[in-house]
Amino acid sequence: MDTKVISSGIRYSSLPESYIRPESERPRLSEVSDCENVPIIDLGCEDRPSLVRQIGDACENYGFFQVTNHGVGLEAVERMLEVAKEFFEMPVEEKLKLYSDDPAKTMRLSTSFNVNKEKVHNWRDYLRLHCHPLDKYVPEWPSNPPQFKYVSLSLSPSSSPSLFVCLSLSLCVSPVHRRRSASSLTRDIVRNYCMEVRELGFRLQELISESLGLEKDHIKNVLGEQGQHMAVNFYPPCPQPELTYGLPGHTDPNALTILLQDLHVSGLQVLKDGKWVAVKPHPNAFVINIGDQLQAVSNGRYKSVWHRATVNAEMPRMSVASFLCPSDDAVISPPKPLTENGTGAIYRDFTYAEYYKKFWSRNLDQEHCLELFKN
Ligand code: OGA
Ligand code: NI
């Protein structure tokens, strides 16, 4: 391959050898069901007991659900997607300045999953960032496109009269132009998005705690000062989507994942009763999934479910995944009421630092990483 990443703007006419899965591991796209979908939960529902029940059912039976009326502003979401798109549309040389295959880096552009461990590569590039605490990590975020990190232009006639006139005029030109200009004037796009998503995550953790019959702050208390990571995933059109994956089947190692998926191009699938089911993008919704840590805290009652991203030949696809993670020294352990049903604790206690290290030392599509922590 010429470059380390696949978002080079070049269309490949055939799939490079290193991406081809053996016959038995291929996605068999025609067998994926899109008749079924994961539950869609309206967080605006004012009947809290009903909401808690819906969340509990979804966590127990699917491990995945979508949420609407989630409190994250439409504008924050649209801007985030615009910036993500602009990032991957930059010239490949610019993007490669951020390239690293070292999972320990807190900001990097990379490709596939873990290029140093895996045998077959995946048709994905991704930008990975740490997002909490923001003041610690924002300085290392990409400085291109400029609005990724900051745009400190404030549109006020007093601060810069000539700029104000010039920008005001440009805002009146055409709807497309107006959108562009307005977006480049919005401050702290990614930062705001991260904060809003974090709030949503905490609300969900309260609902999930209650659905397990625990105090609403239980999960928050166990996980300590939570970290937050973001993966901006980019899946270019793939010449032979039947032979490879964007991401092969995996579970997420963190506590809770909040995924913003492309509204127009599907690709996310979850394993339900042994069959792969497509998660159809729903307007203004986030896809939520339980990660390995909540499976452990719930003593196996809620499942960190296998999921994967497939690719397609026509359209690039993007997603923005936000991961809430326990603090490194949080001891992951189920509460007493969940171990008193005769089985005891399924997993031994561990710290998140220990778990995370184990996760990245493996290939993505091996056995469930939690299996390695069973009692
Ligand atoms: C992930 C993930 C799915 C997608 O980043 O962990 O599962 O649709 N992404 O991009
Ligand atoms: Ni995932």
mmCIF file of C-alpha atoms and ligand atoms in Angstrom:
data_model
loop_
_atom_site.group_PDB
_atom_site.id
_atom_site.type_symbol
_atom_site.label_atom_id
_atom_site.label_comp_id
_atom_site.label_asym_id
_atom_site.label_seq_id
_atom_site.Cartn_x
_atom_site.Cartn_y
_atom_site.Cartn_z
ATOM 1 C CA MET A 1 0.000 0.000 0.000
ATOM 2 C CA ASP A 2 1.233 3.470 -0.791
ATOM 3 C CA THR A 3 0.111 5.184 2.365
ATOM 4 C CA LYS A 4 -0.591 4.020 5.851
ATOM 5 C CA VAL A 5 -4.239 5.092 5.719
ATOM 6 C CA ILE A 6 -7.038 4.311 3.273
ATOM 7 C CA SER A 7 -8.787 7.704 3.344
ATOM 8 C CA SER A 8 -6.429 8.958 0.661
ATOM 9 C CA GLY A 9 -9.144 9.958 -1.806
ATOM 10 C CA ILE A 10 -8.010 7.210 -4.192
ATOM 11 C CA ARG A 11 -10.695 4.741 -5.190
ATOM 12 C CA TYR A 12 -9.376 1.207 -5.100
ATOM 13 C CA SER A 13 -10.447 -1.066 -7.948
ATOM 14 C CA SER A 14 -9.833 -4.240 -5.976
ATOM 15 C CA LEU A 15 -9.333 -5.069 -2.345
ATOM 16 C CA PRO A 16 -5.661 -5.356 -1.340
ATOM 17 C CA GLU A 17 -4.750 -8.869 -0.234
ATOM 18 C CA SER A 18 -4.127 -7.923 3.400
ATOM 19 C CA TYR A 19 -7.822 -7.026 3.865
ATOM 20 C CA ILE A 20 -9.282 -10.280 2.536
ATOM 21 C CA ARG A 21 -10.845 -12.480 5.222
ATOM 22 C CA PRO A 22 -10.767 -16.244 4.932
ATOM 23 C CA GLU A 23 -14.032 -17.594 3.524
ATOM 24 C CA SER A 24 -15.409 -18.705 6.923
ATOM 25 C CA GLU A 25 -14.978 -15.235 8.468
ATOM 26 C CA ARG A 26 -16.677 -13.140 5.812
ATOM 27 C CA PRO A 27 -19.701 -10.967 6.625
ATOM 28 C CA ARG A 28 -22.298 -12.783 4.400
ATOM 29 C CA LEU A 29 -24.143 -9.519 3.945
ATOM 30 C CA SER A 30 -27.205 -11.060 2.297
ATOM 31 C CA GLU A 31 -27.973 -12.997 5.479
ATOM 32 C CA VAL A 32 -28.140 -9.929 7.716
ATOM 33 C CA SER A 33 -31.652 -9.156 8.899
ATOM 34 C CA ASP A 34 -32.935 -5.624 8.624
ATOM 35 C CA CYS A 35 -36.501 -6.564 9.548
ATOM 36 C CA GLU A 36 -35.680 -6.371 13.216
ATOM 37 C CA ASN A 37 -34.204 -3.307 14.852
ATOM 38 C CA VAL A 38 -32.852 -2.490 18.276
ATOM 39 C CA PRO A 39 -35.301 -0.721 20.630
ATOM 40 C CA ILE A 40 -35.786 3.015 20.149
ATOM 41 C CA ILE A 41 -36.324 4.761 23.486
ATOM 42 C CA ASP A 42 -37.735 8.263 23.880
ATOM 43 C CA LEU A 43 -35.796 9.861 26.732
ATOM 44 C CA GLY A 44 -38.357 12.656 26.802
ATOM 45 C CA CYS A 45 -40.792 10.180 28.355
ATOM 46 C CA GLU A 46 -42.048 11.646 31.618
ATOM 47 C CA ASP A 47 -43.097 8.338 33.106
ATOM 48 C CA ARG A 48 -39.789 7.469 34.797
ATOM 49 C CA PRO A 49 -40.715 3.946 35.931
ATOM 50 C CA SER A 50 -41.670 3.142 32.336
ATOM 51 C CA LEU A 51 -38.446 4.651 31.018
ATOM 52 C CA VAL A 52 -36.390 2.663 33.521
ATOM 53 C CA ARG A 53 -38.220 -0.501 32.488
ATOM 54 C CA GLN A 54 -37.603 0.134 28.787
ATOM 55 C CA ILE A 55 -33.901 0.735 29.416
ATOM 56 C CA GLY A 56 -33.629 -2.400 31.562
ATOM 57 C CA ASP A 57 -35.365 -4.544 28.919
ATOM 58 C CA ALA A 58 -33.126 -3.172 26.172
ATOM 59 C CA CYS A 59 -29.943 -3.748 28.216
ATOM 60 C CA GLU A 60 -30.981 -7.258 29.125
ATOM 61 C CA ASN A 61 -32.256 -8.406 25.748
ATOM 62 C CA TYR A 62 -30.144 -6.456 23.258
ATOM 63 C CA GLY A 63 -27.278 -4.662 25.001
ATOM 64 C CA PHE A 64 -28.008 -2.003 22.375
ATOM 65 C CA PHE A 65 -30.687 0.645 21.914
ATOM 66 C CA GLN A 66 -31.237 3.995 20.249
ATOM 67 C CA VAL A 67 -32.349 7.107 22.129
ATOM 68 C CA THR A 68 -34.306 10.104 20.896
ATOM 69 C CA ASN A 69 -35.061 13.372 22.731
ATOM 70 C CA HIS A 70 -31.690 12.819 24.341
ATOM 71 C CA GLY A 71 -30.910 16.434 25.155
ATOM 72 C CA VAL A 72 -27.882 16.809 22.848
ATOM 73 C CA GLY A 73 -28.652 19.769 20.596
ATOM 74 C CA LEU A 74 -29.256 19.172 16.912
ATOM 75 C CA GLU A 75 -26.817 21.947 16.118
ATOM 76 C CA ALA A 76 -24.072 20.363 18.225
ATOM 77 C CA VAL A 77 -24.578 17.096 16.366
ATOM 78 C CA GLU A 78 -24.637 18.645 12.887
ATOM 79 C CA ARG A 79 -21.529 20.712 13.546
ATOM 80 C CA MET A 80 -19.683 17.710 14.924
ATOM 81 C CA LEU A 81 -20.446 15.716 11.775
ATOM 82 C CA GLU A 82 -19.345 18.612 9.565
ATOM 83 C CA VAL A 83 -16.008 18.939 11.332
ATOM 84 C CA ALA A 84 -15.459 15.183 11.228
ATOM 85 C CA LYS A 85 -16.152 15.189 7.492
ATOM 86 C CA GLU A 86 -13.822 18.127 6.933
ATOM 87 C CA PHE A 87 -11.101 16.314 8.840
ATOM 88 C CA PHE A 88 -11.223 13.236 6.631
ATOM 89 C CA GLU A 89 -11.511 15.352 3.468
ATOM 90 C CA MET A 90 -8.146 16.992 4.155
ATOM 91 C CA PRO A 91 -5.194 15.987 1.966
ATOM 92 C CA VAL A 92 -3.673 12.727 3.073
ATOM 93 C CA GLU A 93 -0.278 14.369 3.815
ATOM 94 C CA GLU A 94 -1.967 16.657 6.321
ATOM 95 C CA LYS A 95 -3.714 13.757 8.044
ATOM 96 C CA LEU A 96 -0.576 11.627 8.116
ATOM 97 C CA LYS A 97 1.097 14.157 10.387
ATOM 98 C CA LEU A 98 -1.128 12.694 13.108
ATOM 99 C CA TYR A 99 -0.605 9.034 12.236
ATOM 100 C CA SER A 100 0.413 6.563 14.912
ATOM 101 C CA ASP A 101 -0.158 2.866 15.521
ATOM 102 C CA ASP A 102 0.647 3.154 19.224
ATOM 103 C CA PRO A 103 -2.566 2.565 21.247
ATOM 104 C CA ALA A 104 -1.017 4.366 24.219
ATOM 105 C CA LYS A 105 -1.114 7.728 22.399
ATOM 106 C CA THR A 106 -3.951 9.966 23.599
ATOM 107 C CA MET A 107 -4.436 11.573 20.160
ATOM 108 C CA ARG A 108 -3.742 9.829 16.902
ATOM 109 C CA LEU A 109 -4.966 9.026 13.459
ATOM 110 C CA SER A 110 -4.797 5.350 12.773
ATOM 111 C CA THR A 111 -6.211 2.672 10.553
ATOM 112 C CA SER A 112 -7.926 -0.702 10.850
ATOM 113 C CA PHE A 113 -7.839 -1.644 14.570
ATOM 114 C CA ASN A 114 -4.478 -2.713 15.928
ATOM 115 C CA VAL A 115 -2.199 -3.016 12.916
ATOM 116 C CA ASN A 116 0.636 -4.501 14.933
ATOM 117 C CA LYS A 117 -1.426 -7.361 16.356
ATOM 118 C CA GLU A 118 -3.927 -8.266 13.667
ATOM 119 C CA LYS A 119 -3.456 -10.695 10.800
ATOM 120 C CA VAL A 120 -6.066 -9.210 8.466
ATOM 121 C CA HIS A 121 -6.695 -5.477 8.231
ATOM 122 C CA ASN A 122 -10.032 -3.666 8.368
ATOM 123 C CA TRP A 123 -11.392 -1.077 5.958
ATOM 124 C CA ARG A 124 -11.434 1.800 8.420
ATOM 125 C CA ASP A 125 -9.429 4.889 9.336
ATOM 126 C CA TYR A 126 -10.032 6.540 12.681
ATOM 127 C CA LEU A 127 -9.087 9.564 14.658
ATOM 128 C CA ARG A 128 -8.886 8.832 18.361
ATOM 129 C CA LEU A 129 -8.948 11.495 21.036
ATOM 130 C CA HIS A 130 -9.169 11.782 24.772
ATOM 131 C CA CYS A 131 -11.888 14.224 25.819
ATOM 132 C CA HIS A 132 -11.795 14.456 29.593
ATOM 133 C CA PRO A 133 -10.682 16.577 31.282
ATOM 134 C CA LEU A 134 -11.081 18.879 28.295
ATOM 135 C CA ASP A 135 -8.528 21.466 29.415
ATOM 136 C CA LYS A 136 -5.900 18.766 29.595
ATOM 137 C CA TYR A 137 -6.589 17.200 26.199
ATOM 138 C CA VAL A 138 -7.928 19.905 23.874
ATOM 139 C CA PRO A 139 -4.440 21.414 23.356
ATOM 140 C CA GLU A 140 -3.271 18.198 21.688
ATOM 141 C CA TRP A 141 -6.304 17.861 19.364
ATOM 142 C CA PRO A 142 -5.779 18.394 15.620
ATOM 143 C CA SER A 143 -5.246 22.016 14.675
ATOM 144 C CA ASN A 144 -6.593 21.291 11.198
ATOM 145 C CA PRO A 145 -9.298 21.868 10.189
ATOM 146 C CA PRO A 146 -9.005 24.895 12.488
ATOM 147 C CA GLN A 147 -12.528 24.629 13.854
ATOM 148 C CA PHE A 148 -11.738 21.172 15.274
ATOM 149 C CA LYS A 149 -9.995 22.691 18.227
ATOM 150 C CA TYR A 150 -11.083 26.281 18.390
ATOM 151 C CA VAL A 151 -12.526 29.129 16.468
ATOM 152 C CA SER A 152 -12.272 32.083 18.681
ATOM 153 C CA LEU A 153 -13.783 34.564 16.257
ATOM 154 C CA SER A 154 -16.689 36.118 18.025
ATOM 155 C CA LEU A 155 -19.036 37.892 15.711
ATOM 156 C CA SER A 156 -19.513 41.232 17.310
ATOM 157 C CA PRO A 157 -19.400 44.611 15.536
ATOM 158 C CA SER A 158 -17.367 46.180 18.315
ATOM 159 C CA SER A 159 -14.546 43.635 18.374
ATOM 160 C CA SER A 160 -13.751 43.879 14.683
ATOM 161 C CA PRO A 161 -15.987 46.214 12.658
ATOM 162 C CA SER A 162 -14.602 45.398 9.219
ATOM 163 C CA LEU A 163 -14.612 41.666 9.827
ATOM 164 C CA PHE A 164 -18.152 41.946 11.100
ATOM 165 C CA VAL A 165 -19.349 43.677 7.916
ATOM 166 C CA CYS A 166 -17.493 41.265 5.707
ATOM 167 C CA LEU A 167 -18.817 38.157 7.468
ATOM 168 C CA SER A 168 -22.310 39.551 7.760
ATOM 169 C CA LEU A 169 -22.390 40.091 4.030
ATOM 170 C CA SER A 170 -21.092 36.613 3.367
ATOM 171 C CA LEU A 171 -23.841 35.215 5.576
ATOM 172 C CA CYS A 172 -26.435 36.664 3.227
ATOM 173 C CA VAL A 173 -25.122 35.094 0.037
ATOM 174 C CA SER A 174 -26.606 31.658 -0.481
ATOM 175 C CA PRO A 175 -27.965 29.028 1.853
ATOM 176 C CA VAL A 176 -24.977 26.762 1.251
ATOM 177 C CA HIS A 177 -22.521 29.543 1.792
ATOM 178 C CA ARG A 178 -24.404 30.695 4.833
ATOM 179 C CA ARG A 179 -24.174 27.237 6.377
ATOM 180 C CA ARG A 180 -20.427 27.062 5.757
ATOM 181 C CA SER A 181 -19.747 30.498 7.121
ATOM 182 C CA ALA A 182 -21.954 30.001 10.115
ATOM 183 C CA SER A 183 -20.235 26.736 10.973
ATOM 184 C CA SER A 184 -16.795 28.260 10.834
ATOM 185 C CA LEU A 185 -17.979 30.885 13.272
ATOM 186 C CA THR A 186 -19.297 28.459 15.821
ATOM 187 C CA ARG A 187 -16.948 28.146 18.738
ATOM 188 C CA ASP A 188 -15.710 24.988 20.339
ATOM 189 C CA ILE A 189 -17.674 22.574 18.210
ATOM 190 C CA VAL A 190 -16.032 19.343 19.320
ATOM 191 C CA ARG A 191 -15.604 20.525 22.881
ATOM 192 C CA ASN A 192 -19.309 21.345 23.202
ATOM 193 C CA TYR A 193 -20.278 18.082 21.605
ATOM 194 C CA CYS A 194 -18.144 16.192 24.138
ATOM 195 C CA MET A 195 -19.725 17.993 27.084
ATOM 196 C CA GLU A 196 -23.277 17.406 25.884
ATOM 197 C CA VAL A 197 -22.630 13.750 25.186
ATOM 198 C CA ARG A 198 -21.067 13.307 28.626
ATOM 199 C CA GLU A 199 -24.230 14.646 30.254
ATOM 200 C CA LEU A 200 -26.304 12.199 28.227
ATOM 201 C CA GLY A 201 -24.018 9.356 29.305
ATOM 202 C CA PHE A 202 -24.451 10.231 32.975
ATOM 203 C CA ARG A 203 -28.220 10.378 32.611
ATOM 204 C CA LEU A 204 -28.192 6.957 31.018
ATOM 205 C CA GLN A 205 -25.995 5.559 33.775
ATOM 206 C CA GLU A 206 -28.547 6.746 36.334
ATOM 207 C CA LEU A 207 -31.369 5.062 34.434
ATOM 208 C CA ILE A 208 -29.309 1.894 34.052
ATOM 209 C CA SER A 209 -28.490 1.861 37.791
ATOM 210 C CA GLU A 210 -32.170 2.202 38.648
ATOM 211 C CA SER A 211 -33.096 -0.513 36.189
ATOM 212 C CA LEU A 212 -30.807 -2.866 38.138
ATOM 213 C CA GLY A 213 -32.623 -1.956 41.356
ATOM 214 C CA LEU A 214 -29.653 0.129 42.575
ATOM 215 C CA GLU A 215 -29.348 3.702 43.797
ATOM 216 C CA LYS A 216 -29.276 6.040 40.819
ATOM 217 C CA ASP A 217 -25.662 7.057 41.511
ATOM 218 C CA HIS A 218 -24.388 3.538 41.954
ATOM 219 C CA ILE A 219 -22.673 3.134 38.573
ATOM 220 C CA LYS A 220 -21.224 6.637 38.704
ATOM 221 C CA ASN A 221 -19.775 5.896 42.128
ATOM 222 C CA VAL A 222 -18.197 2.597 41.075
ATOM 223 C CA LEU A 223 -16.637 4.041 37.919
ATOM 224 C CA GLY A 224 -14.954 6.978 39.680
ATOM 225 C CA GLU A 225 -13.916 10.067 37.734
ATOM 226 C CA GLN A 226 -14.776 8.793 34.265
ATOM 227 C CA GLY A 227 -12.549 9.242 31.268
ATOM 228 C CA GLN A 228 -14.041 9.976 27.875
ATOM 229 C CA HIS A 229 -12.567 8.979 24.527
ATOM 230 C CA MET A 230 -13.768 9.632 21.017
ATOM 231 C CA ALA A 231 -13.234 7.637 17.846
ATOM 232 C CA VAL A 232 -14.156 9.391 14.624
ATOM 233 C CA ASN A 233 -14.504 6.456 12.256
ATOM 234 C CA PHE A 234 -14.248 6.806 8.508
ATOM 235 C CA TYR A 235 -15.030 3.910 6.183
ATOM 236 C CA PRO A 236 -14.207 4.763 2.556
ATOM 237 C CA PRO A 237 -16.115 3.032 -0.249
ATOM 238 C CA CYS A 238 -14.751 -0.481 -0.459
ATOM 239 C CA PRO A 239 -14.277 -2.310 -3.769
ATOM 240 C CA GLN A 240 -15.251 -5.719 -2.340
ATOM 241 C CA PRO A 241 -17.365 -5.292 0.793
ATOM 242 C CA GLU A 242 -18.225 -9.005 0.926
ATOM 243 C CA LEU A 243 -14.618 -9.883 1.689
ATOM 244 C CA THR A 244 -13.814 -7.632 4.610
ATOM 245 C CA TYR A 245 -15.063 -5.473 7.499
ATOM 246 C CA GLY A 246 -14.917 -1.877 8.605
ATOM 247 C CA LEU A 247 -14.681 -3.323 12.099
ATOM 248 C CA PRO A 248 -15.025 -7.062 12.720
ATOM 249 C CA GLY A 249 -17.256 -8.383 15.512
ATOM 250 C CA HIS A 250 -16.086 -6.996 18.864
ATOM 251 C CA THR A 251 -17.347 -5.782 22.198
ATOM 252 C CA ASP A 252 -16.420 -2.377 23.570
ATOM 253 C CA PRO A 253 -13.990 -2.503 26.511
ATOM 254 C CA ASN A 254 -15.309 0.645 28.212
ATOM 255 C CA ALA A 255 -18.446 1.224 30.312
ATOM 256 C CA LEU A 256 -20.919 2.890 27.945
ATOM 257 C CA THR A 257 -20.718 3.852 24.260
ATOM 258 C CA ILE A 258 -22.675 6.673 22.654
ATOM 259 C CA LEU A 259 -22.511 6.381 18.891
ATOM 260 C CA LEU A 260 -23.534 8.943 16.343
ATOM 261 C CA GLN A 261 -23.912 7.065 13.100
ATOM 262 C CA ASP A 262 -24.245 8.304 9.564
ATOM 263 C CA LEU A 263 -27.915 8.953 8.882
ATOM 264 C CA HIS A 264 -27.697 7.981 5.226
ATOM 265 C CA VAL A 265 -25.321 5.035 5.106
ATOM 266 C CA SER A 266 -25.888 2.037 7.326
ATOM 267 C CA GLY A 267 -23.248 -0.468 8.373
ATOM 268 C CA LEU A 268 -23.584 -1.135 12.098
ATOM 269 C CA GLN A 269 -24.808 -4.631 12.987
ATOM 270 C CA VAL A 270 -25.332 -6.361 16.327
ATOM 271 C CA LEU A 271 -25.439 -10.031 17.192
ATOM 272 C CA LYS A 272 -28.883 -11.020 18.466
ATOM 273 C CA ASP A 273 -29.698 -14.660 19.236
ATOM 274 C CA GLY A 274 -26.831 -15.821 17.038
ATOM 275 C CA LYS A 275 -27.864 -13.686 14.037
ATOM 276 C CA TRP A 276 -26.517 -10.374 12.791
ATOM 277 C CA VAL A 277 -29.116 -7.606 12.812
ATOM 278 C CA ALA A 278 -28.601 -4.219 11.090
ATOM 279 C CA VAL A 279 -29.055 -1.150 13.292
ATOM 280 C CA LYS A 280 -30.986 1.149 10.987
ATOM 281 C CA PRO A 281 -29.997 4.772 11.494
ATOM 282 C CA HIS A 282 -32.843 6.684 13.112
ATOM 283 C CA PRO A 283 -33.096 10.469 12.640
ATOM 284 C CA ASN A 284 -31.793 12.498 15.581
ATOM 285 C CA ALA A 285 -30.950 9.401 17.560
ATOM 286 C CA PHE A 286 -27.820 8.080 19.244
ATOM 287 C CA VAL A 287 -27.012 4.400 19.385
ATOM 288 C CA ILE A 288 -26.153 3.321 22.925
ATOM 289 C CA ASN A 289 -24.404 0.149 23.931
ATOM 290 C CA ILE A 290 -23.349 -1.491 27.139
ATOM 291 C CA GLY A 291 -19.577 -1.997 27.314
ATOM 292 C CA ASP A 292 -17.640 -4.752 29.075
ATOM 293 C CA GLN A 293 -17.413 -2.776 32.340
ATOM 294 C CA LEU A 294 -21.176 -2.511 32.775
ATOM 295 C CA GLN A 295 -21.503 -6.192 31.981
ATOM 296 C CA ALA A 296 -19.092 -6.834 34.869
ATOM 297 C CA VAL A 297 -20.761 -4.357 37.271
ATOM 298 C CA SER A 298 -24.169 -5.898 36.531
ATOM 299 C CA ASN A 299 -22.666 -9.342 37.238
ATOM 300 C CA GLY A 300 -23.399 -10.458 33.691
ATOM 301 C CA ARG A 301 -27.067 -9.448 33.698
ATOM 302 C CA TYR A 302 -26.537 -6.755 31.069
ATOM 303 C CA LYS A 303 -24.532 -7.823 28.059
ATOM 304 C CA SER A 304 -21.711 -6.097 26.255
ATOM 305 C CA VAL A 305 -22.913 -7.375 22.911
ATOM 306 C CA TRP A 306 -20.878 -8.284 19.840
ATOM 307 C CA HIS A 307 -21.218 -5.751 17.079
ATOM 308 C CA ARG A 308 -19.442 -4.949 13.838
ATOM 309 C CA ALA A 309 -19.316 -2.401 11.056
ATOM 310 C CA THR A 310 -19.611 -3.551 7.464
ATOM 311 C CA VAL A 311 -18.657 -1.459 4.463
ATOM 312 C CA ASN A 312 -20.187 -0.812 1.061
ATOM 313 C CA ALA A 313 -18.982 -0.159 -2.459
ATOM 314 C CA GLU A 314 -20.727 3.145 -3.148
ATOM 315 C CA MET A 315 -20.633 5.542 -0.260
ATOM 316 C CA PRO A 316 -18.158 6.542 2.414
ATOM 317 C CA ARG A 317 -19.575 6.102 5.906
ATOM 318 C CA MET A 318 -18.739 7.950 9.113
ATOM 319 C CA SER A 319 -19.513 7.472 12.739
ATOM 320 C CA VAL A 320 -18.499 9.279 15.892
ATOM 321 C CA ALA A 321 -18.184 6.999 18.904
ATOM 322 C CA SER A 322 -17.913 8.463 22.406
ATOM 323 C CA PHE A 323 -16.736 6.089 25.087
ATOM 324 C CA LEU A 324 -17.223 6.650 28.811
ATOM 325 C CA CYS A 325 -14.516 4.756 30.692
ATOM 326 C CA PRO A 326 -13.984 4.057 34.393
ATOM 327 C CA SER A 327 -11.041 5.858 35.974
ATOM 328 C CA ASP A 328 -7.870 3.782 35.737
ATOM 329 C CA ASP A 329 -7.906 2.837 39.390
ATOM 330 C CA ALA A 330 -11.643 2.099 39.653
ATOM 331 C CA VAL A 331 -12.175 -1.405 40.981
ATOM 332 C CA ILE A 332 -14.818 -3.074 38.871
ATOM 333 C CA SER A 333 -16.965 -5.200 41.097
ATOM 334 C CA PRO A 334 -20.692 -6.050 41.235
ATOM 335 C CA PRO A 335 -22.766 -4.859 44.214
ATOM 336 C CA LYS A 336 -23.936 -7.415 46.737
ATOM 337 C CA PRO A 337 -27.618 -7.529 45.699
ATOM 338 C CA LEU A 338 -26.566 -8.715 42.233
ATOM 339 C CA THR A 339 -24.422 -11.590 43.479
ATOM 340 C CA GLU A 340 -26.914 -13.089 45.893
ATOM 341 C CA ASN A 341 -28.810 -15.252 43.434
ATOM 342 C CA GLY A 342 -26.630 -18.287 44.075
ATOM 343 C CA THR A 343 -24.036 -17.712 41.372
ATOM 344 C CA GLY A 344 -21.811 -15.327 43.303
ATOM 345 C CA ALA A 345 -19.600 -12.919 41.374
ATOM 346 C CA ILE A 346 -19.007 -14.172 37.830
ATOM 347 C CA TYR A 347 -15.842 -12.143 37.352
ATOM 348 C CA ARG A 348 -12.994 -11.467 39.716
ATOM 349 C CA ASP A 349 -12.431 -7.856 40.748
ATOM 350 C CA PHE A 350 -10.044 -5.927 38.533
ATOM 351 C CA THR A 351 -9.025 -2.352 37.892
ATOM 352 C CA TYR A 352 -9.909 -0.707 34.624
ATOM 353 C CA ALA A 353 -6.209 -0.073 33.910
ATOM 354 C CA GLU A 354 -5.593 -3.809 34.098
ATOM 355 C CA TYR A 355 -8.521 -4.563 31.807
ATOM 356 C CA TYR A 356 -7.668 -1.949 29.209
ATOM 357 C CA LYS A 357 -4.111 -3.173 28.918
ATOM 358 C CA LYS A 358 -5.330 -6.701 28.328
ATOM 359 C CA PHE A 359 -7.832 -5.503 25.712
ATOM 360 C CA TRP A 360 -5.230 -3.748 23.562
ATOM 361 C CA SER A 361 -2.748 -6.604 23.883
ATOM 362 C CA ARG A 362 -5.125 -8.819 21.889
ATOM 363 C CA ASN A 363 -6.645 -8.913 18.478
ATOM 364 C CA LEU A 364 -10.145 -7.434 18.235
ATOM 365 C CA ASP A 365 -12.090 -10.511 17.162
ATOM 366 C CA GLN A 366 -10.798 -13.009 19.692
ATOM 367 C CA GLU A 367 -12.979 -14.277 22.543
ATOM 368 C CA HIS A 368 -14.809 -11.799 24.773
ATOM 369 C CA CYS A 369 -12.081 -10.105 26.811
ATOM 370 C CA LEU A 370 -14.193 -10.537 29.989
ATOM 371 C CA GLU A 371 -13.807 -14.303 29.660
ATOM 372 C CA LEU A 372 -10.220 -13.785 30.801
ATOM 373 C CA PHE A 373 -11.473 -12.341 34.103
ATOM 374 C CA LYS A 374 -13.930 -15.097 35.046
ATOM 375 C CA ASN A 375 -13.871 -16.512 38.550
HETATM 376 C C1 OGA B 1 -16.674 1.330 17.611
HETATM 377 C C2 OGA B 1 -17.802 0.812 16.807
HETATM 378 C C3 OGA B 1 -19.361 1.115 14.989
HETATM 379 C C4 OGA B 1 -19.617 1.999 13.821
HETATM 380 O O1 OGA B 1 -16.082 2.367 17.225
HETATM 381 O O2 OGA B 1 -16.352 0.687 18.633
HETATM 382 O O3 OGA B 1 -18.321 -0.217 17.130
HETATM 383 O O4 OGA B 1 -20.731 1.936 13.303
HETATM 384 N N1 OGA B 1 -18.228 1.529 15.745
HETATM 385 O O5 OGA B 1 -18.724 2.739 13.414
HETATM 386 NI NI NI B 2 -17.636 -0.879 19.073
#
